[in-house]
Coordinates of C-alpha atoms in Angstrom, one line a residue:
M12 CA -5.5 9.2 28.9
I13 CA -5.2 7.7 25.8
Q14 CA -3.2 10.5 23.5
I15 CA -6.4 10.6 20.5
T16 CA -5.2 12.6 17.4
Q17 CA -8.5 13.8 14.6
Q18 CA -5.8 11.8 11.7
M19 CA -6.3 8.7 14.4
I20 CA -10.7 9.8 14.1
D21 CA -10.5 9.5 10.1
A22 CA -8.3 5.9 9.8
L23 CA -11.2 4.1 11.8
A24 CA -13.9 5.8 10.4
P25 CA -15.2 3.3 8.1
N26 CA -16.3 6.8 5.3
P27 CA -15.6 10.7 5.7
A28 CA -19.4 11.3 5.9
A29 CA -19.0 9.2 9.6
S30 CA -16.0 11.9 11.3
S31 CA -18.0 14.2 9.8
N32 CA -21.5 13.6 12.4
A33 CA -18.6 11.9 15.0
R34 CA -17.5 16.4 15.9
K35 CA -21.1 17.0 15.0
I36 CA -21.7 15.2 18.1
S37 CA -20.0 16.2 20.4
Q38 CA -19.0 19.1 19.6
K39 CA -22.7 20.1 20.3
G40 CA -22.8 17.9 23.7
G41 CA -23.9 14.9 22.7
F42 CA -22.3 13.1 25.9
I43 CA -24.6 13.2 28.5
R44 CA -21.9 11.0 30.4
L45 CA -18.9 9.9 30.4
E46 CA -16.9 7.2 32.1
R47 CA -13.1 5.9 32.1
S48 CA -11.5 2.6 34.1
A49 CA -8.7 3.8 36.4
D50 CA -6.1 2.1 34.2
E51 CA -7.5 4.4 31.4
T52 CA -8.0 1.3 29.8
F53 CA -11.0 1.4 28.7
Y54 CA -13.5 4.3 28.3
L55 CA -17.9 4.8 27.9
G56 CA -20.1 7.2 27.1
E57 CA -23.9 7.8 27.2
C58 CA -24.9 10.0 24.0
T59 CA -28.5 11.1 22.8
G60 CA -29.8 9.9 19.9
S61 CA -33.3 10.2 17.9
G62 CA -35.9 11.0 20.0
A63 CA -35.9 10.0 23.3
S64 CA -33.0 6.6 23.0
R65 CA -30.2 6.7 24.4
Y66 CA -26.8 4.3 23.5
I67 CA -24.1 3.7 25.6
T68 CA -21.4 2.7 23.3
S69 CA -17.3 2.6 24.4
A70 CA -13.5 1.6 23.6
D71 CA -11.7 -0.8 24.4
F72 CA -7.6 -0.3 24.5
L73 CA -6.5 -2.8 26.6
D74 CA -5.2 -3.7 23.6
P75 CA -4.0 0.0 22.2
A76 CA -3.0 -1.3 18.6
V77 CA -6.2 -3.1 18.5
P78 CA -9.3 -1.4 19.7
V79 CA -12.6 -2.7 20.5
F80 CA -15.2 -1.1 20.3
R81 CA -18.9 -1.3 21.2
C82 CA -22.2 0.1 20.7
S83 CA -25.7 -0.2 21.3
C84 CA -27.0 2.2 18.6
P85 CA -28.7 0.2 15.7
S86 CA -26.1 1.6 12.7
H87 CA -24.1 -1.0 11.0
Q88 CA -21.3 1.2 10.0
F89 CA -17.9 0.2 12.1
P90 CA -17.1 2.1 14.0
C91 CA -20.2 3.7 13.8
K92 CA -19.9 8.0 14.7
H93 CA -21.4 7.5 18.3
S94 CA -17.8 5.1 19.2
L95 CA -15.9 7.7 16.7
A96 CA -18.0 10.7 18.9
L97 CA -16.9 9.2 22.4
L98 CA -12.5 9.3 20.8
C99 CA -13.4 13.1 19.8
E100 CA -14.4 13.2 23.6
M101 CA -11.6 11.9 24.4
M102 CA -9.4 14.3 22.1
A103 CA -11.0 17.3 23.8
G104 CA -10.2 16.6 27.0
K105 CA -13.3 16.2 28.4
P106 CA -13.5 15.0 32.3
F107 CA -14.1 10.8 32.3
A108 CA -15.3 9.6 35.7
V109 CA -13.5 6.5 37.5
C110 CA -15.5 3.2 36.5
D111 CA -14.9 -0.5 37.1
I112 CA -14.7 -1.9 33.9
P113 CA -18.7 -3.7 33.7
D114 CA -18.3 -7.5 34.0
D115 CA -19.6 -8.1 30.2
I116 CA -16.7 -6.2 29.3
L117 CA -14.1 -8.7 31.8
Q118 CA -15.4 -11.6 31.0
K119 CA -14.8 -10.7 27.0
R120 CA -11.7 -9.8 27.4
A121 CA -11.2 -13.2 29.3
K122 CA -12.9 -15.5 26.8
K123 CA -9.9 -13.2 24.5
A124 CA -7.2 -14.1 26.3
A125 CA -8.5 -17.7 26.4
R126 CA -8.6 -18.3 23.0
A127 CA -5.1 -16.5 22.4
A128 CA -3.2 -18.3 25.2
K129 CA -5.1 -21.6 23.7
S130 CA -3.3 -20.6 19.7
E131 CA 0.0 -20.1 21.7
S132 CA -0.4 -23.2 23.3
D133 CA -1.7 -25.1 20.1
G134 CA 2.0 -23.3 18.4
D135 CA 4.2 -24.9 21.1
G136 CA 5.0 -21.4 22.3
A137 CA 4.6 -17.9 20.7
E138 CA 8.4 -18.3 19.7
A139 CA 7.6 -21.7 17.8
P140 CA 7.6 -20.6 13.9
K141 CA 3.9 -20.6 12.1
A142 CA 3.6 -24.3 10.2
P143 CA 3.3 -23.3 6.8
P144 CA -0.4 -23.7 5.5
K145 CA -1.7 -26.7 4.8
V146 CA -1.6 -27.6 0.6
N147 CA -4.3 -29.6 -1.6
R148 CA -1.4 -31.0 -3.6
A149 CA -3.2 -32.4 -5.8
A150 CA -5.8 -29.0 -6.6
R151 CA -2.4 -26.9 -6.6
T152 CA -0.7 -28.7 -9.5
K153 CA -3.9 -29.5 -11.4
K154 CA -3.7 -25.4 -11.2
L155 CA -0.6 -25.7 -12.2
Q156 CA -1.2 -27.1 -15.1
K157 CA -3.8 -25.1 -16.0
Q158 CA -2.2 -21.8 -15.9
L159 CA 1.1 -23.0 -18.1
E160 CA -1.6 -23.6 -21.1
G161 CA -2.9 -20.2 -20.2
L162 CA 1.2 -19.3 -20.4
E163 CA 1.0 -21.6 -24.2
L164 CA -2.0 -19.6 -25.2
T165 CA -1.3 -16.0 -24.7
A166 CA 3.1 -16.9 -26.2
R167 CA 1.2 -17.7 -29.4
L168 CA -0.4 -14.4 -29.4
V169 CA 2.6 -12.7 -28.6
Q170 CA 5.0 -14.6 -30.7
D171 CA 2.4 -13.8 -34.3
L172 CA 2.4 -9.8 -32.4
M173 CA 6.3 -9.9 -32.9
N174 CA 6.2 -11.1 -36.1
A175 CA 3.0 -9.0 -37.5
G176 CA 4.2 -5.9 -35.6
L177 CA 1.8 -3.7 -33.0
G178 CA -0.3 -2.3 -36.2
T179 CA -1.7 -5.3 -37.2
M180 CA -3.9 -5.1 -33.7
G181 CA -6.1 -2.2 -35.3
G182 CA -9.5 -2.1 -36.3
T183 CA -11.7 -5.4 -36.1
A184 CA -8.5 -7.0 -34.8
L185 CA -9.4 -4.9 -31.3
A186 CA -12.0 -7.4 -30.6
T187 CA -10.7 -10.2 -31.0
Y188 CA -8.0 -9.3 -28.8
R189 CA -10.9 -8.4 -26.1
T190 CA -11.8 -12.3 -26.1
L191 CA -8.1 -13.3 -26.2
A192 CA -8.1 -11.7 -22.6
K193 CA -11.2 -12.5 -21.1
Q194 CA -9.9 -15.8 -21.8
L195 CA -6.5 -15.9 -19.9
G196 CA -9.6 -15.6 -16.1
D197 CA -10.3 -19.4 -17.4
Y198 CA -7.0 -20.0 -16.5
Y199 CA -5.9 -18.0 -13.9
L200 CA -4.1 -15.3 -15.2
P201 CA -5.6 -12.6 -14.1
G202 CA -1.4 -10.7 -14.5
P203 CA -1.3 -11.7 -17.9
Q204 CA -4.4 -10.5 -18.7
R205 CA -3.9 -7.5 -16.9
L206 CA -1.0 -6.7 -19.3
L207 CA -3.3 -7.9 -22.5
N208 CA -6.1 -5.5 -21.4
R209 CA -3.5 -2.4 -20.4
L210 CA -1.7 -2.9 -24.4
I211 CA -5.1 -2.8 -25.8
L212 CA -6.1 0.8 -24.4
E213 CA -2.5 1.9 -25.5
I214 CA -3.3 0.3 -29.3
S215 CA -6.8 2.4 -29.1
A216 CA -5.0 5.2 -27.4
F217 CA -2.9 5.0 -30.3
Q218 CA -5.5 5.0 -33.2
K219 CA -7.3 7.7 -31.6
D220 CA -4.6 10.6 -31.1
G221 CA -1.2 8.8 -33.2
D222 CA 0.9 10.0 -30.2
D223 CA 4.1 7.9 -30.4
A224 CA 4.2 7.7 -26.2
H225 CA 1.0 5.4 -26.5
Y226 CA 3.0 3.4 -29.1
E227 CA 6.5 3.3 -26.7
S228 CA 4.1 2.1 -24.0
A229 CA 2.6 -0.3 -26.0
I230 CA 5.9 -1.3 -26.9
D231 CA 7.7 -1.9 -22.9
V232 CA 3.6 -4.0 -22.4
L233 CA 4.6 -6.3 -24.7
E234 CA 8.0 -6.7 -23.5
K235 CA 6.8 -6.9 -20.4
L236 CA 4.1 -9.5 -20.9
W237 CA 6.7 -11.7 -23.5
A238 CA 9.0 -11.7 -20.1
L239 CA 6.3 -13.2 -17.9
V240 CA 5.7 -15.5 -20.0
K241 CA 8.9 -17.0 -20.4
K242 CA 10.0 -16.7 -16.3
S243 CA 6.8 -18.1 -15.4
R244 CA 6.5 -20.7 -18.4
Q245 CA 10.0 -21.7 -16.7
Y246 CA 9.1 -21.6 -12.9
L247 CA 6.0 -23.8 -13.1
M248 CA 6.8 -26.1 -15.6
E249 CA 10.2 -26.8 -12.7
K250 CA 7.7 -27.2 -9.8
V251 CA 5.0 -29.2 -11.4
E252 CA 8.1 -31.7 -12.7
S253 CA 9.1 -31.2 -9.5
G254 CA 6.6 -31.7 -7.0
R255 CA 8.0 -29.1 -5.4
V256 CA 4.1 -27.0 -5.6
E257 CA 3.9 -25.4 -2.2
Q258 CA 3.6 -21.6 -1.7
D259 CA 7.5 -19.7 -2.7
A260 CA 8.6 -16.4 -2.6
S261 CA 8.1 -16.1 -5.6
L262 CA 7.7 -12.7 -7.2
L263 CA 5.9 -14.4 -10.1
F264 CA 3.0 -15.9 -7.4
E265 CA 1.9 -11.9 -7.3
E266 CA 2.9 -11.3 -11.2
L267 CA 0.7 -14.0 -12.3
G268 CA -1.7 -12.6 -10.0
G269 CA -1.8 -14.4 -6.9
V270 CA -3.2 -13.3 -4.0
W271 CA -1.2 -13.2 -0.7
K272 CA -2.7 -14.5 2.7
L273 CA -0.8 -12.6 5.7
S274 CA -0.3 -16.3 7.2
E275 CA 1.8 -17.1 3.9
L276 CA 4.1 -14.3 4.1
E277 CA 4.6 -14.8 7.5
A278 CA 5.2 -18.7 7.6
L279 CA 7.8 -17.4 5.0
G280 CA 10.0 -15.7 7.4
L281 CA 9.2 -12.4 5.4
A282 CA 8.2 -10.5 8.7
K283 CA 9.2 -8.0 10.8
Q284 CA 7.3 -7.6 14.5
N285 CA 7.2 -4.7 16.3
A286 CA 7.4 -2.1 13.3
R287 CA 7.4 1.5 13.4
L288 CA 6.2 3.4 10.2
A289 CA 6.2 7.2 9.2
Q290 CA 4.5 8.0 6.2
L291 CA 5.5 10.0 3.8
S292 CA 4.0 10.9 1.0
F293 CA 0.4 8.9 -0.4
W294 CA -1.0 9.5 -4.2
V295 CA -4.5 8.1 -6.1
A296 CA -4.1 7.0 -9.5
F297 CA -6.9 4.7 -11.6
D298 CA -5.6 2.1 -13.7
A299 CA -8.0 1.1 -16.7
A300 CA -6.4 -2.1 -17.4
R301 CA -7.1 -3.4 -13.6
G302 CA -10.8 -0.7 -14.0
E303 CA -9.6 -0.2 -9.9
Y304 CA -8.6 2.9 -7.9
I305 CA -4.9 2.5 -6.0
D306 CA -4.3 4.3 -3.2
T307 CA -0.8 4.4 -3.2
G308 CA 1.3 4.8 0.9
C309 CA 4.6 5.8 1.0
W310 CA 6.0 4.8 4.2
A311 CA 9.6 5.3 5.4
D312 CA 10.8 2.7 8.8
L313 CA 11.6 5.3 11.5
D314 CA 15.1 2.8 12.3
T315 CA 15.8 1.7 9.3
G316 CA 15.1 4.2 7.2
E317 CA 14.0 1.4 4.3
V318 CA 10.8 3.0 2.6
S319 CA 8.0 0.9 1.1
L320 CA 4.6 1.0 -0.3
T321 CA 0.8 0.2 0.9
Y322 CA -1.5 -0.4 -2.1
H323 CA -5.2 -0.3 -0.9
Y324 CA -7.4 -1.6 -4.1
R325 CA -10.2 -0.3 -5.1
P326 CA -12.9 -2.0 -7.6
V327 CA -14.8 0.6 -9.5
K328 CA -17.9 -1.8 -9.3
A329 CA -17.5 -1.7 -5.8
L330 CA -16.7 1.9 -4.5
K331 CA -20.1 2.3 -2.5
Y332 CA -18.5 -0.7 -0.9
V333 CA -14.2 -0.2 -0.5
K334 CA -13.4 3.2 1.5
Q335 CA -10.8 5.0 0.0
E336 CA -7.2 5.1 2.2
D337 CA -6.0 8.6 3.2
T338 CA -3.1 10.3 4.1
F339 CA -1.7 9.6 7.2
F340 CA 0.6 11.9 9.4
G341 CA 1.6 10.7 12.2
A342 CA 3.6 6.9 13.2
A343 CA 2.2 3.5 12.9
R344 CA 3.6 1.4 15.7
I345 CA 2.8 -2.4 14.0
P346 CA 3.1 -6.0 16.3
A347 CA 3.4 -7.7 13.0
L348 CA 4.9 -6.9 9.5
A349 CA 4.3 -8.9 6.1
Y350 CA 6.5 -8.1 3.1
Y351 CA 5.5 -8.7 -0.6
P352 CA 8.9 -10.7 -2.4
G353 CA 10.7 -8.6 -4.0
E354 CA 13.1 -6.1 -4.0
G355 CA 13.5 -2.6 -4.1
S356 CA 10.7 -0.3 -1.8
R357 CA 9.0 -3.5 -1.3
R358 CA 5.3 -3.8 -0.4
V359 CA 3.8 -4.3 2.9
R360 CA 0.4 -4.8 4.7
W361 CA -0.1 -5.5 8.3
E362 CA -3.5 -6.4 9.9
S363 CA -3.2 -4.4 13.5
A364 CA -1.8 -0.6 13.9
E365 CA -1.3 1.9 16.8
L366 CA -1.4 5.7 15.7
L367 CA 0.5 7.3 17.2
P368 CA 2.3 11.0 16.3
L369 CA 5.5 10.7 15.6
E370 CA 7.7 11.3 18.5
P371 CA 10.9 15.0 18.1
G372 CA 13.5 12.9 17.1
D373 CA 11.7 10.5 15.1
L374 CA 12.6 12.8 12.4
D375 CA 16.4 13.2 13.0
G376 CA 16.4 9.2 12.9
L377 CA 15.5 8.7 9.6
R378 CA 17.5 11.8 8.5
R379 CA 20.5 10.1 10.0
C380 CA 19.5 6.7 8.0
A381 CA 19.2 8.4 4.3
A382 CA 21.6 7.6 1.8
S383 CA 24.6 10.7 1.5
D384 CA 25.8 8.7 -1.7
L385 CA 23.7 9.9 -5.0
A386 CA 25.7 7.3 -7.7
A387 CA 25.4 4.1 -5.7
E388 CA 21.8 4.9 -5.1
V389 CA 21.7 5.3 -8.7
K390 CA 23.5 2.3 -9.8
A391 CA 21.5 0.0 -7.6
A392 CA 18.5 1.8 -8.5
K393 CA 19.6 0.4 -12.3
N394 CA 20.3 -2.2 -11.9
L395 CA 16.4 -2.9 -10.2
L396 CA 15.0 -1.1 -12.6
K397 CA 16.9 -3.8 -15.3
N398 CA 14.2 -5.9 -14.2
T399 CA 11.1 -6.0 -16.3
L400 CA 9.4 -7.2 -13.7
S401 CA 10.1 -4.0 -11.6
G402 CA 8.4 -1.8 -11.2
P403 CA 8.4 1.3 -12.7
A404 CA 10.6 3.1 -9.7
V405 CA 12.6 2.9 -7.3
Y406 CA 12.2 4.9 -3.8
R407 CA 14.8 6.2 -1.9
L408 CA 15.8 8.5 1.0
L409 CA 18.6 10.8 0.0
R410 CA 20.8 13.5 2.0
F411 CA 21.2 16.5 0.1
A412 CA 23.6 19.5 -0.5
R413 CA 21.1 21.9 -2.4
I414 CA 18.2 22.1 -5.0
G415 CA 18.2 24.3 -8.1
R416 CA 18.4 24.9 -11.7
A417 CA 21.3 24.2 -13.9
G418 CA 20.3 25.5 -16.7
D419 CA 16.6 24.5 -18.0
I420 CA 16.4 22.1 -15.6
L421 CA 15.8 21.4 -12.0
A422 CA 18.4 19.5 -10.4
L423 CA 18.9 17.6 -6.8
Q424 CA 23.5 18.1 -5.9
D425 CA 24.6 15.5 -2.9
T426 CA 26.9 16.8 -0.9
V427 CA 29.8 15.1 -2.3
G428 CA 29.4 17.1 -5.9
G429 CA 27.6 14.8 -7.8
T430 CA 23.6 15.7 -9.6
I431 CA 20.3 14.2 -10.8
A432 CA 17.7 15.4 -13.1
L433 CA 14.5 16.6 -11.2
G434 CA 11.6 15.2 -13.1
D435 CA 8.1 13.7 -13.0
L436 CA 7.4 9.7 -13.5
P437 CA 5.0 9.5 -16.6
G438 CA 1.6 8.4 -15.0
M439 CA 2.2 10.7 -11.6
E440 CA 1.1 13.5 -10.4
P441 CA 3.5 16.1 -11.0
T442 CA 5.4 17.9 -7.9
T443 CA 8.9 19.1 -9.2
A444 CA 7.0 22.6 -10.3
R445 CA 6.1 22.7 -7.2
L446 CA 9.9 23.1 -5.2
T447 CA 9.8 26.4 -7.0
L448 CA 7.1 27.4 -5.3
L449 CA 8.8 26.4 -1.4
P450 CA 8.2 29.5 0.5
D451 CA 11.3 28.8 2.4
P452 CA 14.8 28.8 0.4
S453 CA 16.1 26.6 3.2
L454 CA 14.2 23.6 2.5
L455 CA 16.5 23.4 -0.8
E456 CA 19.5 23.2 0.9
S457 CA 21.0 20.2 3.2
Q458 CA 17.9 18.8 4.1
V459 CA 17.1 15.1 2.9
L460 CA 14.6 14.0 0.1
L461 CA 11.8 11.3 -0.7
G462 CA 12.6 10.2 -3.9
A463 CA 11.7 8.2 -7.3
F464 CA 14.3 7.0 -8.8
W465 CA 12.7 5.8 -12.5
Y466 CA 14.8 5.4 -16.3
D467 CA 13.7 8.5 -19.0
G468 CA 13.9 6.6 -22.0
A469 CA 13.4 9.4 -24.5
E470 CA 16.5 10.6 -22.9
R471 CA 18.1 7.4 -21.5
R472 CA 18.7 8.5 -18.9
M473 CA 17.6 8.3 -15.2
K474 CA 16.1 11.2 -13.1
L475 CA 14.2 11.8 -10.3
Q476 CA 11.0 13.1 -9.1
P477 CA 10.4 14.6 -5.6
L478 CA 8.2 13.5 -2.9
S479 CA 9.0 15.0 0.8
I480 CA 11.6 16.5 2.0
V481 CA 12.2 15.8 5.4
T482 CA 13.5 18.4 8.4
A483 CA 14.6 18.3 11.7
D484 CA 10.7 19.5 12.8
Q485 CA 8.8 18.5 10.0
V486 CA 7.9 16.6 6.3
V487 CA 7.1 18.8 3.1
R488 CA 5.0 17.0 1.2
L489 CA 5.3 17.9 -2.5
L490 CA 2.8 14.8 -2.9
Y491 CA -0.2 13.4 0.1

């Protein structure tokens, strides 16, 4: 039988209520018939519904990474609670009578296989690289020129602020800057627009409470906005002048606010086939400048130990339509994993994945991949964070000898005597103090830590925020 876990069901559910209702249907004996195919790729159930209604629901696992659910109920949710309840029956080990796969399912499989074969044939074979997306060169050039106009406007704004000082943003001037921020949307520049909005928020907060931290953050945002303007103007001008307006693997595309398609990333060779990832940490943060909640997953490649991130954006205006991501404790087998351009802890994305429990050797493999030279990792993180457009942290797996007190701070010591102070990245949920609450002292000796390197400007030194401890048999999450 296909291995089903509660976490898999929760991940497939369109919302928590659907998962909860599915468990109730299963627990109350809602199925009067359960059947499966001899090869265990097809499962079917007949479920009681409202009144005298009965629904036929099925799950097709011909491709375990992309199961297909069908149900005769009128629900608009997908998968519906009856499909999820069928998975609950499988998870509970209920007996399924052996049946033949229905003809309509076989026909649907055949049509899908024919489409896949045609697609492969059109691509000149499975090994042939995907053709780059077609580009409307005239439209693309026009958009780039419009972006350049917007960047010139932003450059004048930033130069005026740098000459006059951020104090000139106060009072009624903020309304003018808000209007300018809105205008940037007309120039296809949502990235600079978000930075300007963040600058306005920091200055507004500084005016309310006088906290210097807001002013210092505003200076950081202004520096990043100026760096983005300078680099982007040169980048876009070179593309327009050379006529090479096709998409490339520049980080600036996303920094300006562009949205990547999976096909574009794959066409640029930013992909890995048959990847296996394990999520080691998870958190949710609200970005006021974007007006969005961001669900962030921190994942490790089970084959290489490389740490990458997933971002799931949920606009405030659409919260009831966009499902929140959740913590995932198993492994994901991903047929095609796409990487976003960049260095350090890159963003990743995928279209489908087979959700599996972690195997006994998976954690041992991650521990073997962990870095043991703290000094080298700190140096590499410093070089990455020096880039003004980089993220605020670099995530790594580190082997450590011990974690303990060093004066009035907690510090991590590596296996050759190097140390680094532990501390919480501003804007992140605090985790460092949670190390002192762990019930098992052995977790703080000779283990592997998933940590976030960041630069503390106030103390002028690198710090490390602990996120998870990876032992030989478990992942102890400090942020999940």
